[in-house]
DNA sequence: CTGAAAGCGCTTACAG
DNA sequence: CTGAAAGCGCTTACAG
C-alpha cells in the first residue's frame, strides 16, 4: 500500500495547460460568464471535470467573494448549553437549508451578547463568514449595533424592528399565541394562572409576560402570577414546589420551555397532585420531549427546526443579493394535550 | 440612511507603509519568526495593534496554512436530529476547547455514513477544514477508509483500533461500565434484566450488548432480554409497554439514552407500576434530563460535553503537529439514583 | 472573442 | 539582520 499522501489538487493553471488556453479563459469558462466561445467553454469544462477540479475557496475569497460560510453564535448563559436544545434545533433546520447550497455553518457558543458581538468583530476582520444568523434578541442588544457598524450581512430572528438588518419572525412576536393560550385556559374554567418565564432581558420573554398579564386582566381572572425563571429545569422545579405549596395555588401553569415543563410535571406528581385534575400544564418550544411524558404535555410551539429552515432561506436570499428585508413565520398556536383539562374535573365528576 | 459600508481592514502593506519597512519585515515580525531585530519587531507589532490588523485567513491558506476550521459531521439517521442531544453536547465541549485557540467548528448533519464520507471528499477538495472529528463508529465504516485515502487529519471517538487515525476513547469501550451495572443490579436482587439498545450497526452498541449478555450469563440470571431500539423515545415507549405487559416481566431495564429512559419511565408509571419497586430503571448518556424526573433516574454516563472537550484537545495536538495517536478517557460508572432499588421492596417491607 | 498582466493579502526562499 | 521579488490559486480590468 502507498502512504496516504495528500495529492495536490489541480489548479486553473493545470487546466489551462492541458486545454491549451490561458488561465483567464479557464476562469471565464468555469464561472459561466461571457468571454469565451461556447465550444471553448465546453472543452475547458470537460478538461476541468476530467481532472476533478474544484475551486480553491481561499483564492476566491481573496477577490472579495464569499467563503461559503454562515455563522450562528448562541449567546449564553453558558450553563444552558447542552441542556436547552432550542438553539441546536434552530441550527439544525438552518444547516439543512444552507448545506443544500454548499454553505457550511459555523456554530459558536458565547457567554453573553457582548462576547457574541466581539466574536462578530473577529469574524469580520478575519473574513470567516459571509453572513450571520442571530436569535433571542435582548433589549438594547449590542449585537445589532456591531453588525450595523461592520456592515455584516445578517438575519435576525425577531419582530420587524431591527433597524436595517433583515429579519424573520412573527407579526406580533409571541403575543397572540400567549393570549390565545390564556383564553383557552380561562374557557376551561381556570381562574388561577401562573407563567414561569425565562430571563427578562430577552425581548420575547417580556412579550410573553406582557401578553399573559393583559389577557389575564381582560378576563378578570381571580389570580395571575408571573415568576421569573432562568430557563433551567432545576429552578423551575423549585418554583413549582413553591407555587403549589401555598394556599390558593394555581390551577394551570405555563412554562417557558420543555425542560422546565418536564421538571414542573415531575414536582407536581411527586407532591401527589394529579395532572390535569389538580394542575393543568402548558409548555412552549417543545422538542417532542413532552409527547413522551405521562401525561403528554400541551405545547404552544414545536416546529423549531422548520423555523431554522426559514432562517436558512432568508440567509440564502440575502447572500444571493436578493431584496430581503423581512419574512413572517407561520403563526404558532397551542396544541392541547392530556396535561390540560378543566380544573378539579375528577373531584367534580 | 447610508448603506452600511464594509470598511476595508488593514493589510500588511498598510502596516509596512506606516512603519516604513517592507511587507516581508512585517510578516516576519508578526509571525514571531527570526528575521527582524527585536526593536523593529516591537515597533511593527505596535503599529499592527494600533491599526487593528488581523491576518486574512484566505491569504494564509494559500500558502498551505490551515484555515482554522475543524469539521464535525453527525451521521444520521436524520430523524434523530434535534431529539437526541448527544452529538450536540459532544460538539459543545469540543467547540469550547477549539474556540479558545481561535478555531471555528463547522457542524454538519449527514443522512448516513456514506453521505458523511462524500462530504469529507468535498471538504478536502475545497480545503474547508484542517481536520475532522468523527464519532459513533459503524462496522466497516466507510468514513475511515475515505479519511485515510485523503490523508485528512482526524480524531476518531472509539477504541484504539482505527488504523492510522488518531483516536480518543475508553480502554474497552463501554464494556466495563455495562458489566458493572449488571453486577450492581444483580447484587440488589434483580433476576430479570432487559437492555433496550440502540441500532446494532453502531460498534458501541454491540459492545454494550455483548457485555450485557456476558455479565448476565456469568451471574446465571433467571432472564436477560436484549431488545434492539432505534434511539427514539416513542419506540422505546412501545418496547417498554410490550416488555411490561407479558408474564415474567423484567424487574430492571437499562436504556440506551436518556430520551428512551424518559419514555420508559412514563410508560411504567402509566401502567400503574412503581419505580423502583416494580421496575428499576437505568439510563446511559444523560443530559441532566433524568435528574428532573420523578423519580430521578440512575445513569451510567453524564459528562458528554467534557468528553467533547477531550476530543478538542486531541484535535489541537494533532493540528499542532504533536505526536498524537490515542488518548484514554476517564472511565464511566453507574451513578445510582432513586429509580433503582431492590425488586419488590415496597411489597416486601 | 481572446490573451497577457496585474492584483487580492500574505509568505518565503533568495540576494544583499 | 534586511529588502526586493516571486508565488500561492484565482479573478478581472485592459489591450489586442
XYZ file of C-alpha atoms (C1' of nucleotides) in Angstrom:
730
model
C 0.000 0.000 0.000
C 1.143 3.513 -0.767
C 1.471 6.031 2.023
C -1.633 8.220 2.041
C -0.271 11.411 0.560
C -2.370 14.491 0.187
C -2.398 14.731 -3.565
C -2.037 18.238 -4.922
C -5.400 19.108 -6.379
C -5.447 20.530 -9.921
C -5.466 24.307 -10.382
C -6.727 26.526 -13.173
C -3.151 26.664 -14.447
C -3.155 22.877 -14.841
C -6.384 23.030 -16.762
C -5.163 25.899 -18.938
C -2.019 23.953 -19.820
C -3.940 20.817 -20.644
C -6.557 22.671 -22.670
C -4.026 24.900 -24.369
C -5.598 28.184 -23.292
C -4.869 30.956 -20.803
C -5.873 30.797 -17.160
C -8.171 33.725 -17.823
C -10.041 31.719 -20.413
C -10.376 28.902 -17.903
C -11.707 31.261 -15.292
C -14.301 32.699 -17.658
C -15.319 29.303 -18.924
C -15.739 27.898 -15.456
C -17.509 30.875 -13.955
C -20.117 30.822 -16.697
C -19.581 34.454 -17.546
C -19.258 35.656 -21.147
C -15.767 35.911 -22.572
C -15.149 32.579 -24.277
C -16.757 30.887 -27.252
C -19.290 28.198 -26.459
C -17.195 25.351 -27.827
C -14.075 26.524 -25.976
C -16.120 26.699 -22.817
C -17.341 23.155 -23.335
C -13.845 21.848 -23.934
C -12.414 23.620 -20.875
C -15.231 22.367 -18.702
C -14.670 18.827 -19.902
C -10.971 19.060 -19.012
C -11.781 20.517 -15.590
C -14.279 17.786 -14.936
C -11.853 15.135 -16.049
C -9.128 16.471 -13.768
C -11.506 16.725 -10.864
C -11.007 20.433 -10.451
C -12.679 22.207 -7.538
C -12.212 25.924 -6.910
C -9.951 26.857 -4.013
C -12.187 28.957 -1.763
C -9.261 30.814 -0.229
C -8.172 32.052 -3.629
C -11.694 33.177 -4.419
C -12.075 34.835 -1.047
C -9.085 36.977 -1.893
C -11.171 38.589 -4.589
C -13.985 39.625 -2.357
C -16.020 36.530 -2.993
C -17.714 34.891 -0.074
C -16.129 31.993 1.747
C -19.344 29.999 1.734
C -19.810 30.021 5.484
C -22.634 31.302 7.650
C -22.105 31.832 11.371
C -24.544 31.281 14.202
C -23.482 32.419 17.656
C -25.584 31.156 20.521
C -25.260 33.791 23.199
C -25.173 32.315 26.710
C -25.708 31.966 29.537
C -23.216 29.162 29.450
C -24.984 26.865 31.884
C -27.710 26.256 29.323
C -25.554 24.723 26.601
C -26.386 21.130 26.079
C -29.473 21.324 28.267
C -31.779 23.588 26.368
C -31.821 22.205 22.860
C -33.711 25.105 21.342
C -30.802 26.708 19.526
C -29.487 23.411 18.290
C -32.827 22.615 16.750
C -32.901 26.026 15.146
C -29.369 25.467 13.838
C -30.284 22.051 12.553
C -33.046 23.381 10.321
C -30.810 26.172 9.129
C -27.966 23.810 8.276
C -30.167 21.608 6.179
C -31.236 24.547 4.038
C -27.763 26.059 3.721
C -25.831 22.873 3.117
C -28.068 22.142 0.145
C -26.454 25.227 -1.375
C -22.922 24.249 -0.326
C -22.776 26.676 2.558
C -21.177 25.483 5.748
C -22.460 26.615 9.116
C -20.106 27.564 11.915
C -21.759 27.187 15.283
C -20.308 29.058 18.215
C -21.220 29.494 21.849
C -20.618 32.787 23.602
C -21.074 33.532 27.285
C -23.259 36.552 26.527
C -24.267 39.102 23.928
C -21.136 41.204 24.412
C -18.928 38.198 23.830
C -21.024 37.428 20.760
C -20.536 40.968 19.457
C -16.776 40.648 19.982
C -16.821 37.432 18.011
C -18.617 39.168 15.157
C -15.772 41.677 15.068
C -13.194 38.932 14.859
C -15.127 37.041 12.207
C -15.427 40.201 10.199
C -11.745 41.044 10.480
C -10.764 37.516 9.545
C -13.455 37.264 6.847
C -14.523 33.956 8.256
C -18.214 34.165 7.462
C -20.351 35.707 4.740
C -23.310 36.324 6.998
C -24.616 35.563 10.459
C -27.871 34.465 11.967
C -28.863 35.957 15.283
C -31.643 34.906 17.597
C -33.060 35.606 21.047
C -32.796 39.358 20.900
C -32.178 41.327 24.094
C -33.108 44.907 24.936
C -30.564 47.376 23.590
C -28.851 44.389 22.092
C -25.189 45.314 21.427
C -25.019 42.767 18.634
C -27.326 44.796 16.410
C -25.152 47.856 16.769
C -21.963 45.970 15.954
C -23.455 44.249 12.934
C -24.707 47.540 11.575
C -21.341 49.151 12.203
C -19.465 46.359 10.452
C -21.954 46.220 7.622
C -22.078 42.492 8.135
C -24.965 40.738 6.377
C -27.283 39.272 8.977
C -30.707 37.786 9.512
C -32.243 38.441 12.909
C -34.919 36.235 14.379
C -37.270 38.759 15.888
C -40.015 41.169 15.004
C -39.721 43.750 12.225
C -37.864 46.340 14.284
C -34.147 45.707 13.948
C -33.027 48.749 12.017
C -31.636 47.959 8.596
C -30.972 44.285 9.194
C -33.031 41.569 7.600
C -35.315 39.591 9.888
C -37.698 36.700 10.222
C -40.310 36.446 12.918
C -43.923 36.531 13.938
C -46.055 39.562 13.313
C -46.566 40.405 16.954
C -43.942 38.173 18.457
C -45.421 35.533 20.789
C -48.214 37.798 21.991
C -51.115 36.336 20.017
C -50.187 32.757 20.931
C -49.917 33.625 24.609
C -53.213 35.490 24.569
C -54.927 32.580 22.888
C -53.477 30.155 25.417
C -54.836 32.171 28.315
C -58.206 32.416 26.559
C -58.270 28.666 26.190
C -57.427 28.004 29.842
C -59.956 30.541 31.075
C -62.526 28.964 28.792
C -61.944 25.650 30.560
C -62.735 27.321 33.863
C -59.259 28.149 35.153
C -59.178 31.141 37.455
C -55.691 30.967 38.907
C -52.964 31.026 36.263
C -49.195 31.201 36.509
C -46.463 31.753 33.928
C -42.949 30.594 34.767
C -40.999 32.770 32.380
C -37.451 32.966 31.074
C -34.953 35.750 31.854
C -36.495 39.197 31.483
C -33.685 40.672 29.395
C -34.926 38.610 26.453
C -37.411 40.519 24.359
C -39.556 37.538 23.550
C -39.922 36.866 27.276
C -41.280 40.278 28.124
C -43.584 39.984 25.121
C -44.967 36.784 26.569
C -45.182 38.241 30.066
C -46.972 41.288 28.811
C -49.454 39.304 26.739
C -50.056 36.953 29.672
C -50.737 39.817 32.045
C -53.014 41.654 29.626
C -55.023 38.552 28.792
C -55.472 37.664 32.455
C -56.576 41.201 33.195
C -59.022 41.307 30.303
C -60.622 38.110 31.584
C -60.513 39.443 35.123
C -59.110 36.152 36.343
C -59.047 35.593 40.083
C -55.282 35.329 40.260
C -52.413 35.614 37.791
C -48.808 35.060 38.750
C -45.618 35.610 36.780
C -42.477 34.032 38.190
C -39.203 34.858 36.508
C -37.275 31.711 35.711
C -33.869 31.184 34.196
C -34.876 28.526 31.649
C -33.356 25.759 33.753
C -35.241 22.707 34.896
C -33.958 22.601 38.453
C -35.021 26.158 39.090
C -38.415 25.509 37.503
C -38.803 22.599 39.916
C -38.160 24.843 42.916
C -40.545 27.475 41.614
C -43.255 24.896 41.024
C -42.850 23.478 44.508
C -43.298 26.943 45.961
C -46.287 27.735 43.760
C -48.062 24.519 44.648
C -47.466 24.529 48.368
C -49.138 27.824 49.121
C -52.848 28.362 49.676
C -54.806 29.318 46.576
C -52.313 27.539 44.376
C -52.657 27.971 40.616
C -54.792 25.543 38.653
C -52.747 25.993 35.479
C -49.083 26.781 34.846
C -47.448 27.829 31.582
C -43.715 27.066 31.321
C -41.214 28.841 29.136
C -39.716 25.682 27.655
C -39.971 21.921 27.682
C -37.233 21.247 30.199
C -38.984 23.494 32.695
C -42.327 21.861 31.984
C -40.795 18.438 32.454
C -39.441 19.467 35.833
C -42.771 21.049 36.787
C -44.636 17.911 35.865
C -42.296 15.787 37.994
C -42.692 18.005 41.047
C -46.467 18.034 40.692
C -46.570 14.269 40.552
C -44.166 13.989 43.451
C -46.425 16.164 45.581
C -49.211 13.695 44.954
C -51.182 16.041 42.744
C -52.842 14.956 39.545
C -52.230 16.422 36.105
C -54.576 17.791 34.787
C -57.165 17.433 37.577
C -55.214 19.384 40.154
C -52.964 21.262 37.782
C -53.003 21.863 34.046
C -49.574 22.230 32.414
C -48.678 24.023 29.175
C -45.231 24.420 27.596
C -43.510 26.337 24.786
C -40.889 25.333 22.233
C -41.207 21.630 22.657
C -38.533 19.289 21.311
C -41.001 16.366 21.246
C -39.843 15.518 24.757
C -43.258 16.314 26.143
C -45.015 13.819 23.944
C -43.110 11.123 25.822
C -44.203 12.065 29.330
C -47.154 10.810 31.333
C -49.384 12.581 30.652
C -48.163 14.194 27.439
C -47.958 17.951 27.798
C -49.775 20.546 25.700
C -47.346 22.906 23.950
C -47.636 26.163 22.100
C -44.864 25.711 19.622
C -42.991 22.696 18.303
C -41.547 23.066 14.862
C -38.389 24.884 15.846
C -36.239 23.209 13.186
C -38.589 24.318 10.433
C -38.208 27.906 11.615
C -34.457 27.389 11.347
C -35.105 26.317 7.777
C -36.900 29.582 7.080
C -33.917 31.405 8.542
C -31.671 29.475 6.162
C -33.804 30.530 3.204
C -33.655 34.144 4.311
C -29.875 33.927 4.567
C -29.618 32.416 1.097
C -31.716 35.226 -0.332
C -29.556 37.786 1.421
C -26.341 36.171 0.177
C -27.689 35.998 -3.350
C -28.233 39.740 -3.194
C -31.979 39.427 -3.463
C -34.063 42.136 -1.859
C -34.734 40.672 1.555
C -35.996 42.764 4.382
C -38.291 40.568 6.413
C -40.217 37.315 6.326
C -43.132 36.340 8.512
C -43.183 32.882 10.024
C -46.304 30.763 10.246
C -48.183 31.643 13.418
C -47.941 29.190 16.314
C -50.849 28.098 18.488
C -51.452 25.936 21.500
C -51.739 22.247 20.691
C -53.863 20.815 23.510
C -52.932 17.507 25.085
C -53.784 15.437 28.145
C -51.909 17.710 30.541
C -54.680 20.264 30.194
C -58.242 19.883 31.426
C -60.977 21.507 33.455
C -59.814 22.344 36.956
C -60.928 19.764 39.520
C -62.589 17.651 36.839
C -62.050 14.397 38.688
C -63.364 15.537 42.041
C -66.277 17.259 40.281
C -67.402 14.220 38.319
C -29.805 56.464 5.648
C -26.470 55.468 4.212
C -25.913 51.933 3.117
C -23.704 50.248 5.733
C -20.287 50.015 4.145
C -17.819 47.274 4.974
C -14.696 49.134 5.946
C -11.555 47.763 4.356
C -9.486 46.131 7.086
C -5.753 46.983 7.189
C -3.292 44.722 5.378
C 0.393 44.007 5.906
C 1.089 46.535 3.157
C -0.666 49.216 5.185
C 1.402 48.356 8.225
C 4.635 48.280 6.211
C 3.897 51.717 4.798
C 3.081 53.168 8.192
C 6.114 51.558 9.848
C 8.421 52.367 6.953
C 9.531 48.776 6.343
C 8.910 46.070 3.765
C 5.937 43.734 3.869
C 8.377 40.901 4.413
C 9.636 42.539 7.590
C 6.048 42.885 8.749
C 5.349 39.260 8.044
C 8.407 38.124 9.980
C 7.718 40.465 12.855
C 4.128 39.351 13.171
C 4.743 35.647 12.769
C 7.291 35.663 15.568
C 9.923 34.002 13.433
C 13.524 35.260 13.340
C 14.418 37.745 10.633
C 13.927 41.156 12.219
C 15.640 42.960 15.073
C 13.837 42.932 18.389
C 13.123 46.657 18.412
C 11.864 46.626 14.820
C 9.601 43.743 15.723
C 8.208 45.656 18.674
C 7.559 48.730 16.597
C 5.867 46.788 13.820
C 3.715 44.951 16.300
C 2.684 48.201 17.931
C 1.633 49.604 14.565
C -0.285 46.440 13.713
C -2.040 46.555 17.056
C -2.872 50.200 16.655
C -4.334 49.648 13.205
C -6.310 46.646 14.382
C -4.679 44.286 11.968
C -5.878 40.701 11.810
C -4.440 38.177 9.354
C -6.599 37.306 6.374
C -7.043 33.536 6.669
C -7.667 33.108 2.950
C -4.299 34.633 2.148
C -2.607 32.368 4.662
C -4.481 29.332 3.423
C -2.956 29.973 0.008
C 0.417 29.147 1.500
C -0.556 25.788 2.797
C -1.527 27.064 6.196
C -4.660 25.762 7.758
C -7.912 27.656 7.544
C -8.554 27.385 11.268
C -11.644 25.244 10.961
C -12.466 21.809 12.315
C -15.403 19.840 10.940
C -17.768 17.550 12.784
C -20.254 15.585 10.724
C -23.066 13.934 12.628
C -24.002 10.934 10.549
C -27.750 10.232 10.578
C -30.274 8.831 10.781
C -31.979 12.099 10.084
C -34.992 11.590 12.338
C -32.773 11.890 15.396
C -31.505 15.418 14.789
C -32.827 17.753 17.381
C -34.176 14.944 19.515
C -31.114 13.124 20.680
C -28.835 15.819 22.028
C -25.820 13.578 22.429
C -23.833 14.861 19.469
C -24.653 18.454 20.231
C -23.315 18.082 23.740
C -20.200 16.451 22.368
C -19.827 19.303 19.878
C -20.389 21.860 22.592
C -17.446 20.635 24.655
C -15.291 20.432 21.563
C -16.162 23.971 20.497
C -15.229 25.423 23.833
C -11.775 23.902 23.632
C -11.187 24.792 19.999
C -12.557 28.312 20.074
C -10.137 29.159 22.864
C -7.476 28.599 20.206
C -9.338 30.566 17.534
C -10.533 27.512 15.678
C -14.060 27.551 14.362
C -16.151 24.419 14.264
C -18.327 23.563 11.305
C -21.153 21.292 12.301
C -22.871 19.274 9.626
C -25.611 16.695 9.542
C -25.469 13.836 7.063
C -28.139 11.245 6.420
C -25.668 8.400 6.886
C -22.017 7.402 6.923
C -21.743 7.311 3.138
C -23.091 10.836 2.872
C -20.601 11.825 5.569
C -17.738 10.277 3.604
C -18.821 12.170 0.492
C -18.819 15.376 2.485
C -15.260 14.677 3.633
C -14.250 14.462 -0.027
C -15.814 17.805 -0.795
C -14.309 19.448 2.258
C -10.914 18.115 1.283
C -11.176 19.293 -2.298
C -12.337 22.734 -1.193
C -9.844 22.885 1.707
C -12.617 23.892 4.017
C -11.374 22.211 7.169
C -7.996 21.398 8.703
C -9.212 18.305 10.490
C -12.368 16.425 11.349
C -13.802 14.746 14.403
C -15.727 11.553 13.918
C -17.882 9.686 16.389
C -20.267 6.758 16.637
C -18.241 4.356 14.563
C -20.021 1.710 12.492
C -18.801 -1.671 11.360
C -16.699 -1.416 8.185
C -17.178 2.284 8.485
C -16.598 3.849 5.032
C -15.554 7.130 6.650
C -12.321 5.634 7.972
C -11.329 4.462 4.517
C -12.016 7.822 2.913
C -10.145 9.773 5.580
C -7.134 7.520 5.211
C -7.265 7.827 1.436
C -7.454 11.608 1.578
C -4.781 11.830 4.257
C -7.141 14.096 6.154
C -6.209 14.706 9.791
C -8.873 13.203 12.027
C -9.644 12.205 15.568
C -11.994 9.267 15.953
C -14.042 8.691 19.084
C -13.712 4.964 19.536
C -11.381 2.309 20.794
C -7.731 2.060 19.768
C -8.365 0.199 16.520
C -8.888 2.717 13.759
C -5.848 2.164 11.601
C -3.533 5.122 11.385
C -6.019 7.718 12.582
C -5.791 9.342 15.986
C -8.460 8.403 18.500
C -9.913 9.029 21.922
C -11.991 6.520 23.811
C -12.350 4.094 26.675
C -9.988 1.201 27.068
C -12.565 -1.457 26.463
C -15.325 0.688 25.095
C -18.472 0.620 27.263
C -17.963 -2.982 28.316
C -16.660 -2.452 31.854
C -19.395 0.055 32.686
C -22.104 -2.255 31.403
C -20.673 -5.220 33.281
C -20.514 -3.209 36.480
C -24.092 -2.045 36.019
C -25.351 -5.599 35.664
C -23.299 -6.624 38.720
C -24.897 -3.853 40.703
C -28.440 -4.769 39.693
C -27.871 -8.455 40.366
C -26.409 -7.523 43.737
C -29.678 -5.788 44.593
C -31.522 -8.995 43.846
C -32.641 -8.450 40.280
C -33.079 -11.651 38.320
C -34.862 -10.465 35.183
C -32.919 -7.807 33.297
C -33.529 -6.110 29.964
C -31.414 -3.818 27.810
C -33.173 -1.630 25.267
C -30.293 -0.973 22.918
C -29.532 1.353 20.025
C -29.108 0.314 16.375
C -26.832 -2.697 16.011
C -24.670 -1.261 13.260
C -23.059 1.016 15.827
C -19.984 -0.542 17.340
C -20.546 0.854 20.801
C -24.000 -0.719 20.814
C -22.793 -4.229 20.108
C -20.099 -3.710 22.739
C -22.791 -2.898 25.269
C -24.992 -5.765 24.130
C -22.128 -8.192 24.343
C -21.070 -7.028 27.800
C -24.684 -7.175 28.986
C -25.145 -10.701 27.728
C -21.848 -11.941 29.161
C -22.473 -10.385 32.557
C -25.976 -11.838 32.761
C -24.648 -15.228 31.796
C -21.829 -15.119 34.322
C -24.349 -14.347 37.058
C -26.690 -17.003 35.694
C -29.583 -14.559 35.927
C -33.044 -16.017 35.502
C -33.825 -13.993 32.419
C -31.962 -11.498 30.270
C -33.513 -9.737 27.313
C -31.983 -7.516 24.675
C -34.390 -5.509 22.561
C -32.964 -3.568 19.661
C -34.146 0.025 19.728
C -33.588 2.888 17.351
C -32.643 5.501 19.978
C -36.039 7.166 19.719
C -38.326 7.747 22.651
C -41.574 6.717 21.025
C -40.169 3.363 20.020
C -38.704 2.869 23.497
C -42.186 3.508 24.877
C -43.663 0.780 22.679
C -40.902 -1.645 23.617
C -41.370 -0.938 27.316
C -45.102 -1.467 27.087
C -44.513 -4.842 25.475
C -41.849 -5.837 28.000
C -44.010 -4.934 30.978
C -47.246 -6.488 29.827
C -46.001 -10.012 29.461
C -45.711 -12.573 32.243
C -42.333 -12.709 33.935
C -41.693 -9.070 33.089
C -38.234 -7.669 33.814
C -37.520 -6.111 37.197
C -34.858 -3.800 35.785
C -34.392 -2.157 32.374
C -31.299 -0.411 31.009
C -31.971 2.156 28.269
C -29.516 3.290 25.636
C -30.068 7.011 26.202
C -31.992 9.476 28.318
C -34.838 10.081 25.892
C -35.561 6.365 25.820
C -35.369 6.153 29.607
C -37.723 9.106 29.930
C -40.243 7.382 27.681
C -39.794 4.105 29.553
C -40.394 5.794 32.878
C -43.585 7.410 31.599
C -44.991 4.134 30.283
C -44.180 2.348 33.543
C -45.985 4.998 35.546
C -48.903 4.983 33.142
C -49.304 1.235 33.607
C -49.677 1.861 37.320
C -46.332 0.302 38.191
C -43.943 1.821 40.695
C -40.354 2.831 40.029
C -38.229 1.354 41.553
C -40.457 -1.110 43.454
C -41.902 -2.768 40.381
C -39.213 -1.750 37.945
C -35.726 -0.318 38.300
C -34.610 1.979 35.502
C -31.063 2.796 34.396
C -30.014 5.082 31.556
C -26.913 5.952 29.566
C -25.525 9.305 28.303
C -27.728 11.547 30.368
C -28.119 15.224 29.502
C -29.244 16.022 33.071
C -32.817 15.445 31.910
C -33.143 12.463 34.191
C -32.326 14.424 37.308
C -35.564 16.332 36.708
C -37.906 13.348 36.554
C -39.854 11.722 39.348
C -38.073 9.699 40.478
C -34.673 10.807 39.180
C -33.088 8.103 37.052
C -29.735 6.399 37.649
C -27.380 6.872 34.701
C -24.098 5.374 33.623
C -22.577 8.347 31.916
C -23.280 12.048 32.084
C -20.346 14.249 31.253
C -20.646 14.082 27.485
C -19.532 17.681 26.955
C -16.320 17.088 28.858
C -15.536 14.198 26.532
C -16.074 16.592 23.658
C -13.514 18.806 25.366
C -11.006 15.967 25.367
C -11.695 15.487 21.681
C -10.976 19.164 21.156
C -7.645 18.827 22.932
C -6.738 15.843 20.813
C -7.549 17.799 17.680
C -5.428 20.728 18.828
C -2.491 18.402 19.452
C -2.946 16.860 16.034
C -3.132 20.269 14.343
C -0.052 21.445 16.207
C 1.808 18.508 14.749
C 2.363 16.916 18.136
C 2.652 13.160 18.245
C -0.909 12.122 18.939
C -2.071 8.600 18.457
C -4.619 7.944 21.145
C -5.963 9.246 24.428
C -7.936 7.349 27.018
C -10.985 8.980 28.535
C -11.855 8.758 32.204
C -13.834 5.595 32.824
C -17.590 5.987 33.341
C -19.609 4.182 36.001
C -23.196 3.875 37.090
C -24.358 6.710 39.322
C -27.204 5.224 41.352
C -30.357 7.221 41.973
C -33.891 6.702 43.189
C -35.024 4.884 40.064
C -33.053 1.853 41.194
C -33.844 -0.310 44.199
C -34.391 -3.856 45.367
C -37.093 -5.582 43.359
C -40.441 -5.606 45.192
C -39.013 -3.618 48.120
C -42.307 -1.966 48.983
C -44.429 -5.110 48.956
C -41.680 -6.902 50.909
C -41.369 -4.311 53.644
C -13.975 36.758 -28.567
C -9.173 36.147 -26.596
C -4.615 36.622 -24.118
C -1.029 38.922 -21.295
C -0.755 41.259 -16.993
C -1.750 42.918 -12.598
C -3.608 42.111 -8.287
C -6.202 40.038 -3.875
C -3.083 39.571 1.186
C 0.088 37.041 2.759
C 4.640 34.061 2.987
C 9.143 32.564 1.894
C 13.236 31.482 -0.345
C 16.863 34.474 -2.109
C 20.158 38.012 -2.577
C 22.331 41.862 -0.310
C 19.549 41.396 10.012
C 17.019 43.416 5.938
C 14.696 44.239 1.387
C 13.182 43.208 -3.420
C 10.890 39.562 -5.753
C 8.276 35.658 -6.746
C 4.490 32.953 -5.756
C 0.022 30.614 -3.549
C -4.822 29.992 -6.983
C -7.861 32.590 -8.649
C -10.249 36.926 -10.935
C -10.717 40.966 -13.605
C -9.962 45.115 -15.933
C -7.295 46.018 -20.040
C -5.410 45.841 -24.509
C -5.477 43.302 -28.817
